[in-house]
Short mmCIF file of C-alpha atoms in Angstrom, two decimals:
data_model
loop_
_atom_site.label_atom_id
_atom_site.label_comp_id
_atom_site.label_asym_id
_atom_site.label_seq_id
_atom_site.Cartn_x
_atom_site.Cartn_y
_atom_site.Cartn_z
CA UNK A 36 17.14 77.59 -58.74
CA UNK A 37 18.94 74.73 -60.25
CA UNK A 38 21.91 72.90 -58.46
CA UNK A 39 25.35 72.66 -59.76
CA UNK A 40 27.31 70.12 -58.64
CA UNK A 41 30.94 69.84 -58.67
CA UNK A 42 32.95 66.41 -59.48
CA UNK A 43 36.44 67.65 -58.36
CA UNK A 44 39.79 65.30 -58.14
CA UNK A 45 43.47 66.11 -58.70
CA UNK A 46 45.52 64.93 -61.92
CA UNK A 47 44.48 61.02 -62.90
CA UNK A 48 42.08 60.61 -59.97
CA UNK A 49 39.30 59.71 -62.37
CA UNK A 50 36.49 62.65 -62.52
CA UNK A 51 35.90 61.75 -66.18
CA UNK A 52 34.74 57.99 -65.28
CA UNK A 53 32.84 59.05 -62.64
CA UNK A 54 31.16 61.50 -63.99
CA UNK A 55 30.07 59.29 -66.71
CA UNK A 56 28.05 56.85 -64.12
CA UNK A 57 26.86 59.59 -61.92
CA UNK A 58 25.96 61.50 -65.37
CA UNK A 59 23.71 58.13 -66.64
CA UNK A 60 22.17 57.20 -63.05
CA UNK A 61 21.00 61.12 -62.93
CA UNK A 62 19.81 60.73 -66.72
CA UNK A 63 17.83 57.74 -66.32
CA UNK A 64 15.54 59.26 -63.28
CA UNK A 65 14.52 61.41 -66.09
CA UNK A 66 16.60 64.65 -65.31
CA UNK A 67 17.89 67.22 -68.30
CA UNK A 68 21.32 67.78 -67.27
CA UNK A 69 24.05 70.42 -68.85
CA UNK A 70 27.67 69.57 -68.38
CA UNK A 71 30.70 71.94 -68.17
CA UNK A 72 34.50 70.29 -67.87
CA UNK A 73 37.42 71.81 -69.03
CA UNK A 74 41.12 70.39 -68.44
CA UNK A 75 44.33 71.94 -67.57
CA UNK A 76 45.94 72.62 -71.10
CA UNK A 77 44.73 74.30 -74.58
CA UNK A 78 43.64 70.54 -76.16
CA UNK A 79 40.71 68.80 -74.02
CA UNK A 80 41.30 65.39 -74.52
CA UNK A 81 38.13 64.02 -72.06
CA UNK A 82 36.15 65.53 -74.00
CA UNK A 83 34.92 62.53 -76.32
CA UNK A 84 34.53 60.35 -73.30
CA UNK A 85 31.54 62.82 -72.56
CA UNK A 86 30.22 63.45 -75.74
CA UNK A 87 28.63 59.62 -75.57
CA UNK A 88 26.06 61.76 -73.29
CA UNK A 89 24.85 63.95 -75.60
CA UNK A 90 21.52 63.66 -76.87
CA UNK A 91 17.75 65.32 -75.57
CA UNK A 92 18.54 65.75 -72.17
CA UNK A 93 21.98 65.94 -72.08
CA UNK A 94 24.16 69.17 -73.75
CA UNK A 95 27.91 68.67 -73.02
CA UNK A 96 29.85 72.41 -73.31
CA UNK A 97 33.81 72.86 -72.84
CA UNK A 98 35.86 75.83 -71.58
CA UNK A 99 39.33 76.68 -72.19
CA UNK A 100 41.16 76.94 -69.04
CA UNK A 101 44.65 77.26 -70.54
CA UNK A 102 44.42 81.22 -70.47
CA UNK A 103 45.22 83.51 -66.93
CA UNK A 104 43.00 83.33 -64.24
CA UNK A 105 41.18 86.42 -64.90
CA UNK A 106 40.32 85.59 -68.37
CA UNK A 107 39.14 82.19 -67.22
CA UNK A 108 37.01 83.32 -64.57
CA UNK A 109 35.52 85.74 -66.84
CA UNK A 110 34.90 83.04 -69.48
CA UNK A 111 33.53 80.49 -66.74
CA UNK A 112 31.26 83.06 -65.20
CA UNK A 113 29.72 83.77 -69.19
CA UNK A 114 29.50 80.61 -69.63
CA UNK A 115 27.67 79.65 -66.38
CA UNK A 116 24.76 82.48 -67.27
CA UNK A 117 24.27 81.08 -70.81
CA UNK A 118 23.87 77.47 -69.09
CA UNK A 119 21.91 79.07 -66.60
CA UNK A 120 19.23 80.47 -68.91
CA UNK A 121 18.97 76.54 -71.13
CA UNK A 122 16.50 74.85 -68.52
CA UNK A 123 18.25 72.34 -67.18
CA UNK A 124 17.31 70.33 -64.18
CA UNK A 125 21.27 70.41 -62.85
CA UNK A 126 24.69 71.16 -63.34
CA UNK A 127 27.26 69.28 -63.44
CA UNK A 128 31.07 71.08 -63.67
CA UNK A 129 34.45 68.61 -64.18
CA UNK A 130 37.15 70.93 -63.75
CA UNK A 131 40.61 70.58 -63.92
CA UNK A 132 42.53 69.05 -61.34
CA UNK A 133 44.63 71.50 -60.23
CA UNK A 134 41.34 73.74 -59.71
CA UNK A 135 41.06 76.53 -57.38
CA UNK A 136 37.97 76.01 -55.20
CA UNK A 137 37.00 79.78 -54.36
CA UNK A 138 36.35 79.63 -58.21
CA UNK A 139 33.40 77.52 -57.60
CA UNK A 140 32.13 79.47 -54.75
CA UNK A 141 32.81 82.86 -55.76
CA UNK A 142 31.24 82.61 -59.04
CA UNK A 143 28.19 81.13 -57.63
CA UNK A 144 27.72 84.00 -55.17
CA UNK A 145 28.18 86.89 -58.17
CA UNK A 146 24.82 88.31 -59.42
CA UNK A 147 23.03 87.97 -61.15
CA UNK A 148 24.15 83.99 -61.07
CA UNK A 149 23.34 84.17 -57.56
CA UNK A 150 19.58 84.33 -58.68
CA UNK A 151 19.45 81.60 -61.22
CA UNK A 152 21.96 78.90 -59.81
CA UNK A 153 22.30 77.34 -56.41
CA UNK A 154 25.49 75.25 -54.55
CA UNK A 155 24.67 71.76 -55.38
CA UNK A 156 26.89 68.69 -54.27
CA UNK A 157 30.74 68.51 -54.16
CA UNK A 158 31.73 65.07 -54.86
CA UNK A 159 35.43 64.72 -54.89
CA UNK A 160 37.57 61.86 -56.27
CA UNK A 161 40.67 60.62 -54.56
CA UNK A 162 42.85 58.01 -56.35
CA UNK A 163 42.65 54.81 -53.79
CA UNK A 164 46.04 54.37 -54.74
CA UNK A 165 47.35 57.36 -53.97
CA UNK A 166 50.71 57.83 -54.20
CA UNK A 167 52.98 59.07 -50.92
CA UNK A 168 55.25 60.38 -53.24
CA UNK A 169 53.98 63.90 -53.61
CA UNK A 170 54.71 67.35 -53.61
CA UNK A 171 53.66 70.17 -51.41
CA UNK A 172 51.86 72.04 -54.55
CA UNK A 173 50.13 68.42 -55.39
CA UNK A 174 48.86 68.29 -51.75
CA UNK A 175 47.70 71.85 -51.33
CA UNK A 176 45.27 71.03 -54.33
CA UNK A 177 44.01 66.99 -52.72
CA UNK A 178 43.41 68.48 -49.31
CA UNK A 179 41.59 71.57 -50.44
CA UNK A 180 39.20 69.87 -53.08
CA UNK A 181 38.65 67.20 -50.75
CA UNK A 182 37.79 69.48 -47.46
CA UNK A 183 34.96 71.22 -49.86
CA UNK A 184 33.59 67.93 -50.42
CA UNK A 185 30.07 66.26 -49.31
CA UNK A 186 31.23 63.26 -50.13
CA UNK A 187 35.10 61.96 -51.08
CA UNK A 188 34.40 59.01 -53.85
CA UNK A 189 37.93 56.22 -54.17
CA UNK A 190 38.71 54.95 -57.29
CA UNK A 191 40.83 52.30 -58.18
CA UNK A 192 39.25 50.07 -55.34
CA UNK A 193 39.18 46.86 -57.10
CA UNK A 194 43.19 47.66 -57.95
CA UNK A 195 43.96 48.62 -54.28
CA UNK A 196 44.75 46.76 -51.65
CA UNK A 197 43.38 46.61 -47.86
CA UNK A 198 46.91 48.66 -46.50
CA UNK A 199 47.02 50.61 -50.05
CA UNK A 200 43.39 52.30 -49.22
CA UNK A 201 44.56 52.50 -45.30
CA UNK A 202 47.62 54.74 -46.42
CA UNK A 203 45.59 56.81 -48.92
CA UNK A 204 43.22 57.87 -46.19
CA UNK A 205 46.25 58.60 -43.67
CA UNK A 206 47.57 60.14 -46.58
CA UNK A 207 44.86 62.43 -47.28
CA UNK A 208 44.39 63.66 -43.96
CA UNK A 209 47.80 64.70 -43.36
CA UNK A 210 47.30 66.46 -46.47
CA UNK A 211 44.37 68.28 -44.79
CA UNK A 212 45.66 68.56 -41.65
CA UNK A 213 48.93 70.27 -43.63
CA UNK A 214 46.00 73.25 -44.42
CA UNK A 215 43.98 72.91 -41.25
CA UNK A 216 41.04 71.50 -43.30
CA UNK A 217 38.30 69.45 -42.13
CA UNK A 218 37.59 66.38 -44.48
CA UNK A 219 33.98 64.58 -44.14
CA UNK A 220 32.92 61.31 -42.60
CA UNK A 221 31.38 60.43 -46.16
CA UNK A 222 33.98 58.13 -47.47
CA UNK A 223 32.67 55.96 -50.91
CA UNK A 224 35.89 53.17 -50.82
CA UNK A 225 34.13 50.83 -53.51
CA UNK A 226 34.41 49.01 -56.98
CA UNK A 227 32.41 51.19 -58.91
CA UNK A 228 31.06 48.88 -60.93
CA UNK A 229 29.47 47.25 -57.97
CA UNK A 230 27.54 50.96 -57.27
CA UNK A 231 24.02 50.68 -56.42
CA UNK A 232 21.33 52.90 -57.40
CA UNK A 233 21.49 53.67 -53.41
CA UNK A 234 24.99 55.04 -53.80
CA UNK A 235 24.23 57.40 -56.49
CA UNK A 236 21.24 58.57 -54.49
CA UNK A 237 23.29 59.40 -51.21
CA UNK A 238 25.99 61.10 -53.59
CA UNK A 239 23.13 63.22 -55.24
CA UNK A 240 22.65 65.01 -51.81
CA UNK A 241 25.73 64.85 -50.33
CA UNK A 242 25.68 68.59 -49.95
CA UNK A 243 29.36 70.09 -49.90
CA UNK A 244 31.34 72.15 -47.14
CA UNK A 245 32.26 75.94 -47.51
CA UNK A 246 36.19 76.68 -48.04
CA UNK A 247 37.66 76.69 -44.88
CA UNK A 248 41.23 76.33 -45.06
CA UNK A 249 44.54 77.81 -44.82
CA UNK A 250 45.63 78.81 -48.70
CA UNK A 251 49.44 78.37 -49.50
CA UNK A 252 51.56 79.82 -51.65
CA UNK A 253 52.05 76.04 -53.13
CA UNK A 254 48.96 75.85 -54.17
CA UNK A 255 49.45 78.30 -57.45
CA UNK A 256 48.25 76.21 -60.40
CA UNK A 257 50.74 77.84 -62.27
CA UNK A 258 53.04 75.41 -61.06
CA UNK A 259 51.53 73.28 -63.25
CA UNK A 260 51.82 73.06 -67.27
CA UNK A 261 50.27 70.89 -69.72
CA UNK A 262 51.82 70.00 -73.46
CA UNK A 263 49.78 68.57 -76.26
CA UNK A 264 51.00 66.71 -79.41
CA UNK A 265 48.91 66.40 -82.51
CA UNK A 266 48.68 63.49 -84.96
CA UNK A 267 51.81 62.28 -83.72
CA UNK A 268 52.40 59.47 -85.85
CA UNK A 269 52.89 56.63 -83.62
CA UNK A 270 50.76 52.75 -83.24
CA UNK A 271 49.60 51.88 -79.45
CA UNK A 272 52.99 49.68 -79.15
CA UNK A 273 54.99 52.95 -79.75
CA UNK A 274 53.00 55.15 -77.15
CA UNK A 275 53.20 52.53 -74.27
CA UNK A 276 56.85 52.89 -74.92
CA UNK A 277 57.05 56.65 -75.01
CA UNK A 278 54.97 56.82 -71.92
CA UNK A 279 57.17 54.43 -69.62
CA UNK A 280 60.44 56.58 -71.23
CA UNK A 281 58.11 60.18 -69.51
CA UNK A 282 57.64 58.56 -65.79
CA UNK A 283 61.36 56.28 -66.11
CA UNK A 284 63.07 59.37 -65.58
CA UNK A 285 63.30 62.99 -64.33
CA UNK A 286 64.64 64.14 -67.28
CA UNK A 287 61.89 65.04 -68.91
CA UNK A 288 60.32 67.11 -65.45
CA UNK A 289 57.80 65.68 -63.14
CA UNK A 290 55.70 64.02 -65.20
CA UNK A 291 52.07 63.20 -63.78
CA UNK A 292 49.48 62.15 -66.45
CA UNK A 293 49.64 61.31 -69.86
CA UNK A 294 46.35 60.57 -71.76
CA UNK A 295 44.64 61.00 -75.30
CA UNK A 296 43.44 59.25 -78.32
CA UNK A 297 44.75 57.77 -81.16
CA UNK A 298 43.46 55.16 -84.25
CA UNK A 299 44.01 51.20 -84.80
CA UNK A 300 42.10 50.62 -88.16
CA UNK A 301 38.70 51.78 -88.15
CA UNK A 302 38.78 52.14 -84.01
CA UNK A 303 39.34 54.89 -82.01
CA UNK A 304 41.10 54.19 -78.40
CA UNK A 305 41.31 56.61 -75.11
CA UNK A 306 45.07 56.23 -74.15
CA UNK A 307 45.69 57.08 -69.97
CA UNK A 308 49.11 56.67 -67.93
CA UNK A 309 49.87 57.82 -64.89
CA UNK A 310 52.69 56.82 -62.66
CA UNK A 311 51.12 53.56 -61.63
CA UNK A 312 48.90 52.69 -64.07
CA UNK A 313 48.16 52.16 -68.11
CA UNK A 314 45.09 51.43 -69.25
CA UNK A 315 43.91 52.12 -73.18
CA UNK A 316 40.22 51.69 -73.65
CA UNK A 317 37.84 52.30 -76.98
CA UNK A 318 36.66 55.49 -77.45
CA UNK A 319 34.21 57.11 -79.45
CA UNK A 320 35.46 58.63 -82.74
CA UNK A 321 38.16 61.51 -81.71
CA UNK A 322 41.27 63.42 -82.27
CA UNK A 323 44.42 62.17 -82.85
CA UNK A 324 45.96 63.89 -79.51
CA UNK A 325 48.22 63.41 -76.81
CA UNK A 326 48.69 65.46 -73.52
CA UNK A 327 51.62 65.19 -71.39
CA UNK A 328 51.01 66.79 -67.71
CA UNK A 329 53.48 67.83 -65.11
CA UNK A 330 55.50 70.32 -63.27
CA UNK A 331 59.01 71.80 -64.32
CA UNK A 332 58.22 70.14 -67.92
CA UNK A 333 60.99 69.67 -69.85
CA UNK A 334 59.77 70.84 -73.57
CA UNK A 335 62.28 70.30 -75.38
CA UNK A 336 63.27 66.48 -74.30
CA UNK A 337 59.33 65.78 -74.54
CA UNK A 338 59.25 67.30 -77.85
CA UNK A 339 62.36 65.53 -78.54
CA UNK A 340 60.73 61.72 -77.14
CA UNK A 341 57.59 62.58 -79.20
CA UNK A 342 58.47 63.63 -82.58
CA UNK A 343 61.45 62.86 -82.72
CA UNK A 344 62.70 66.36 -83.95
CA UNK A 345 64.00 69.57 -82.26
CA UNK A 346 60.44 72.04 -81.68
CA UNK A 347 59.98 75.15 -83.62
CA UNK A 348 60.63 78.47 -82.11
CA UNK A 349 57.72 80.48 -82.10
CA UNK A 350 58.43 83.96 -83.72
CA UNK A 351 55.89 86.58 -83.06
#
């Protein structure tokens, strides 16, 4: 049977990077790995992060996960038996971050996937600068990704300090306890660019914990939307700008990621903001595409911040 494993995080935590380096270290002991991530919206902007994996051993397939959650489970569960039939060695899923974990388990369990696939790892990643400043819905979805998890991976180490990390673990149990979840022992709270080959081995078989929590009301992903703005015509300068107008103010809704791609020249660049934190990196060649995350989004002053002009009504 081949094992999927699940890299799992909530909004800006950092699956995409991760996955990356646990993607390469699984590549190089000569594995043939498929790859399934979707994001919370219609556009998937991490998308050309991963495609730098493609190649022999390596297939890299998306899923739309801006439909109902019927529809999605249906299209996750089709897509999951056409992986399942490719010959791959493993698995690996990035899924959004406001993902419902019985999805992961329940689909597993279904025949005939049940014969072909097997629970592999849950690695979840927690932001090590986690911000206290959250709401119930954002804690509901921290808690239970992180209490299905055979290993909880930090990020942001380097960026964090000594009390930061101490109040992002209190943080996340309290979260946990809030849902009477247990959270594991395996804590990873280090740079990752100072991961060993050792590190990546223990994560490979951390194993993962069945669901055993209490599931809240807050926890609907619906609370969540997601935005996306194409070829917006505006230089690196101009989006820095834009994104410290979205997290200034409430105005605009609870906004908690913003992230995309846009040209300089010949260059492509990943742009990613969050509340604490702007970072714009080169990217691969891409799409011209910003996302705007959040709760109670504001549409029209987004729209407004963005473009600069009123959005159409859409007639049907």
């Amino acid at each position: 049977m081949i094992p999927v494993d699940l890299i799992t995080g909530f909004l800006g935590a950092g699956k995409t990077t991760f996955l990356l380096r646990y993607a390469r270290y699984l590549l190089q002991k000569g594995e043939r790995l498929g790859i399934l991530v979707y994001d919370h919206g219609a556009v998937n902007v991490d998308l050309p992060l991963l495609g730098t994996l493609r190649g022999d051993n390596c297939e890299v397939e998306t899923l739309a996960a801006s439909c109902d959650a019927d529809c999605h489970r249906r299209r996750f569960r089709t897509k999951l038996i056409a992986m399942a039939m490719s010959g791959y060695d493993r698995i690996l899923i990035e899924p959004s971050g406001v993902f419902d974990m019985d999805e992961y388990f329940d689909t597993l369990r279904e025949a005939p996937l049940d014969r072909w696939l097997d629970f592999g790892n849950v690695i979840c990643v927690v932001d090590g600068k986690l911000s206290g400043d959250t709401l119930p819905e954002e804690d509901f979805f921290l808690a239970s990704q992180a209490g299905c998890a055979g290993a909880i991976v930090f990020s942001r180490v380097q960026l964090a300090s000594g009390e930061e990390l101490a109040q992002t673990r209190a943080h996340l149990r309290q979260a946990a306890e809030a849902i009477h979840a247990s959270l594991t022992d395996r804590v990873l709270a280090k740079d990752w660019d100072a991961l060993s080959e050792e590190d990546f081995a223990a994560l490979s078989r951390c194993g993962y914990a069945f669901p055993d929590y209490v599931k809240t009301i807050a926890g609907r992903a619906a609370s969540f939307q997601s935005l996306s703005f194409l070829h917006l015509p505006l230089n690196e300068q101009q989006l820095r700008q834009k994104a410290e107008a979205l997290f200034s103010t409430g105005d605009y809704g609870r906004i908690l990621r913003v992230k995309g791609f846009f040209p300089k020249g010949e260059s492509w660049y990943a742009f990613n903001a969050t509340q604490h934190e702007l970072t714009v990196k080169p990217a691969a060649e891409s799409l011209a595409v910003l996302t705007v995350i959040g709760s109670d989004l504001n549409e029209r002053a987004i729209h407004l911040l963005l473009k600069g002009e009123e959005p159409k009504l859409h007639i049907l």
